[in-house]
mmCIF file of C-alpha atoms in Angstrom:
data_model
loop_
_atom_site.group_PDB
_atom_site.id
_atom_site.type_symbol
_atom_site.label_atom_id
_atom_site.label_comp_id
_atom_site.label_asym_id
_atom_site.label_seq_id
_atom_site.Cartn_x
_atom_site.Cartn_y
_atom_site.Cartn_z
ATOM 1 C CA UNK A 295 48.848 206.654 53.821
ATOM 2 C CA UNK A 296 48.221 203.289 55.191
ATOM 3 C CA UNK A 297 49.716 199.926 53.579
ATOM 4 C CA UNK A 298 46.532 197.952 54.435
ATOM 5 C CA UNK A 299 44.725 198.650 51.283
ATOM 6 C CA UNK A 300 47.256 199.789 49.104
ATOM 7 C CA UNK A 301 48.436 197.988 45.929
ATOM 8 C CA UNK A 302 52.370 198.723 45.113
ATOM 9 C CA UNK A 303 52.811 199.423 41.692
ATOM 10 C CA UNK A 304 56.798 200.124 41.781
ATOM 11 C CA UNK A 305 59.257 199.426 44.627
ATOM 12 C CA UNK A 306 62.592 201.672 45.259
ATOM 13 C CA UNK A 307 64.062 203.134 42.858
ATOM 14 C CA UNK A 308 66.364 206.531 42.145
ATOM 15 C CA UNK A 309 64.566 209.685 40.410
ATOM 16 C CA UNK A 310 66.438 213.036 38.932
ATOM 17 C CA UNK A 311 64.828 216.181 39.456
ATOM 18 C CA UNK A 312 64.748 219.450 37.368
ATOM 19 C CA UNK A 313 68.346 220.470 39.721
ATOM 20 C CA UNK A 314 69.414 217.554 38.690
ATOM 21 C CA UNK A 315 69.558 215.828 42.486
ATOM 22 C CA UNK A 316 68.970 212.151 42.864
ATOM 23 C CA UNK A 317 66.158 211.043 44.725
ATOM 24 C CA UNK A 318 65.078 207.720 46.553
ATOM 25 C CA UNK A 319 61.952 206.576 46.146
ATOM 26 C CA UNK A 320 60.112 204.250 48.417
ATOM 27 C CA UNK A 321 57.199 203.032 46.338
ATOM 28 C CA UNK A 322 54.492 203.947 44.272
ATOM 29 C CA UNK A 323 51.233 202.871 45.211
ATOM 30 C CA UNK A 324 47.579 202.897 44.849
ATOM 31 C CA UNK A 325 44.307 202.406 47.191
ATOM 32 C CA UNK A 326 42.892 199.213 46.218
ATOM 33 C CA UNK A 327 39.606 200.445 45.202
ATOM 34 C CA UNK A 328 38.028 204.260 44.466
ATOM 35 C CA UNK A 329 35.716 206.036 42.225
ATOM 36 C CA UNK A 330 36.939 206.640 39.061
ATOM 37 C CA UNK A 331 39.959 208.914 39.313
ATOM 38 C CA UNK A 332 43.029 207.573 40.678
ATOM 39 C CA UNK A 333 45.154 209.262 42.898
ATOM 40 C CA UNK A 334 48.637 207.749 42.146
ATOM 41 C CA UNK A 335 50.990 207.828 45.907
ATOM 42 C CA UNK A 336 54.781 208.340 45.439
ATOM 43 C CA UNK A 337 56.558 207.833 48.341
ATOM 44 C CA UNK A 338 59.593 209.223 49.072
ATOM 45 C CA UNK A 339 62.705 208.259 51.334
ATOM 46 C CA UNK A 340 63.424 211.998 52.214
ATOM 47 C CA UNK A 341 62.009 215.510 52.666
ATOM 48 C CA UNK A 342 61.183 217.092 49.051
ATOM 49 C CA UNK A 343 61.834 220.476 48.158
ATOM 50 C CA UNK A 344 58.175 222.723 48.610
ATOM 51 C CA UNK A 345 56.560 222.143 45.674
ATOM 52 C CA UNK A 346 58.337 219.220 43.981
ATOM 53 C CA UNK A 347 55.437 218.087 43.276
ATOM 54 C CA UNK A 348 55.450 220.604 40.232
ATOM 55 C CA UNK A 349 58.469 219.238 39.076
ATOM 56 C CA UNK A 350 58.136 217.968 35.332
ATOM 57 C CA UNK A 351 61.703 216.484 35.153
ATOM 58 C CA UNK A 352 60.550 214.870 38.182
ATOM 59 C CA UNK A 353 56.789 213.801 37.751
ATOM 60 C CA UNK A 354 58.442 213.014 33.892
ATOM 61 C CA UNK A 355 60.897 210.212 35.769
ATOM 62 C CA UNK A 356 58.271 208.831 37.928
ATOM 63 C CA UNK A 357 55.826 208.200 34.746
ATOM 64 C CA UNK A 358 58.646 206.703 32.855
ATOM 65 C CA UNK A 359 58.767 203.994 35.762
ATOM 66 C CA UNK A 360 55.132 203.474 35.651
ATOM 67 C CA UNK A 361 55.736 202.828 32.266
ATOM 68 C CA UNK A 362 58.327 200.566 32.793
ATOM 69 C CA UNK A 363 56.372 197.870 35.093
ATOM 70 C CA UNK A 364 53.743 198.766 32.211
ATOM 71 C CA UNK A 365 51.505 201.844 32.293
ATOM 72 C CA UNK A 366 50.609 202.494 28.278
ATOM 73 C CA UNK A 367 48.758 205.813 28.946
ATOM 74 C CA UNK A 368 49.315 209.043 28.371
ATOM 75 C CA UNK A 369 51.418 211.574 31.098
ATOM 76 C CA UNK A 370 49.675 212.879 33.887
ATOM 77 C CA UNK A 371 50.393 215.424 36.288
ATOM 78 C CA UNK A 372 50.106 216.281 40.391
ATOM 79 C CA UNK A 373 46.686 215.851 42.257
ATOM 80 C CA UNK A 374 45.180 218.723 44.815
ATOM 81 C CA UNK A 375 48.365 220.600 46.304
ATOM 82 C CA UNK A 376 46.194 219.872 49.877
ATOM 83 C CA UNK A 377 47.257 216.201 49.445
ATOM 84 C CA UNK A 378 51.002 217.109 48.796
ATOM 85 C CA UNK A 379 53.182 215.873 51.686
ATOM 86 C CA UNK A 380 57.096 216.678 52.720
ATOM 87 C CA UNK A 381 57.973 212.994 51.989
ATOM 88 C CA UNK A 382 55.044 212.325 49.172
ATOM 89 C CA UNK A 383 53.895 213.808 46.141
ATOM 90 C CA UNK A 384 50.296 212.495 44.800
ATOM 91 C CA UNK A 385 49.642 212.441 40.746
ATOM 92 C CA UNK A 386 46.245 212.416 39.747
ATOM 93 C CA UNK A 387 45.861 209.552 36.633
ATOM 94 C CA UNK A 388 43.935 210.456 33.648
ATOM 95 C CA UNK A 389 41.265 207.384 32.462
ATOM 96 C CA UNK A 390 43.727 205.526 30.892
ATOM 97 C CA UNK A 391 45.377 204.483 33.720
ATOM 98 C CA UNK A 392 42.199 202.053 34.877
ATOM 99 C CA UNK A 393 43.411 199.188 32.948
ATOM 100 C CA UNK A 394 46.089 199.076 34.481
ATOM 101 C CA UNK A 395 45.246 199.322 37.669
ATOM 102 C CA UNK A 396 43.246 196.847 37.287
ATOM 103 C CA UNK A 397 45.285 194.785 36.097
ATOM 104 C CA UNK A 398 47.454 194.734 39.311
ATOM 105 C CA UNK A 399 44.059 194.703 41.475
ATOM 106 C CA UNK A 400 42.293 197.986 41.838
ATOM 107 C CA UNK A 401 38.432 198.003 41.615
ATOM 108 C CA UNK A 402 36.879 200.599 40.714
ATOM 109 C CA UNK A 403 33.788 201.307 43.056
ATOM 110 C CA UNK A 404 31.449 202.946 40.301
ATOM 111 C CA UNK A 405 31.285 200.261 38.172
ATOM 112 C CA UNK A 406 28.926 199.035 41.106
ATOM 113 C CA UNK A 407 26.708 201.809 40.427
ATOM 114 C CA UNK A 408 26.635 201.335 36.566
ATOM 115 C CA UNK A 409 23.045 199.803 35.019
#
């Protein structure tokens, strides 16, 4: 994941898994433009556990931050396993998560397409 084109929605913070464990996040970002569906990047300081990123208590924590810098939306959950990484788990945002992305800069490639 490159930083180039990437909008940060949420800079370090500390996340609790389903053990319980305290994790570091790095940031949460998006690309700065796509089609429709948003793939949401959380970035992580170190190596998850193989398949964290089916971790409700976890995925549950990092929504609650989105919410917190201002996501109103409803939860979401984890994007094609393929894109799942050792130090990155990728949620896939329903609709409702377009306004806000926009709001911090994201443009949204179909609209170009749209009569």
């Amino acid at each position: 994941m490159t930083t180039d084109s990437d909008i940060e929605l949420s800079g370090p913070f500390q996340a609790k898994d389903a053990h319980g464990r305290t994790l570091d996040v790095k940031s949460i970002r998006i690309f700065d433009e796509g089609y429709g569906i948003i793939d949401v990047y959380v970035k992580f300081k170190d190596r998850l556990e193989p398949g964290a990123y089916k971790d409700t208590v976890l995925v549950r924590a990092i929504i609650d931050r989105l919410r917190a810098v201002g996501y109103k939306g409803p939860d979401f959950g984890h994007s094609d396993p393929g894109l799942q990484e050792s130090r990155l788990i990728v949620l896939e945002a329903p609709e409702e998560f377009a306004p806000f992305a926009k709001s911090k800069g994201w443009k949204n490639l179909a609209e170009d397409f749209d009569s």
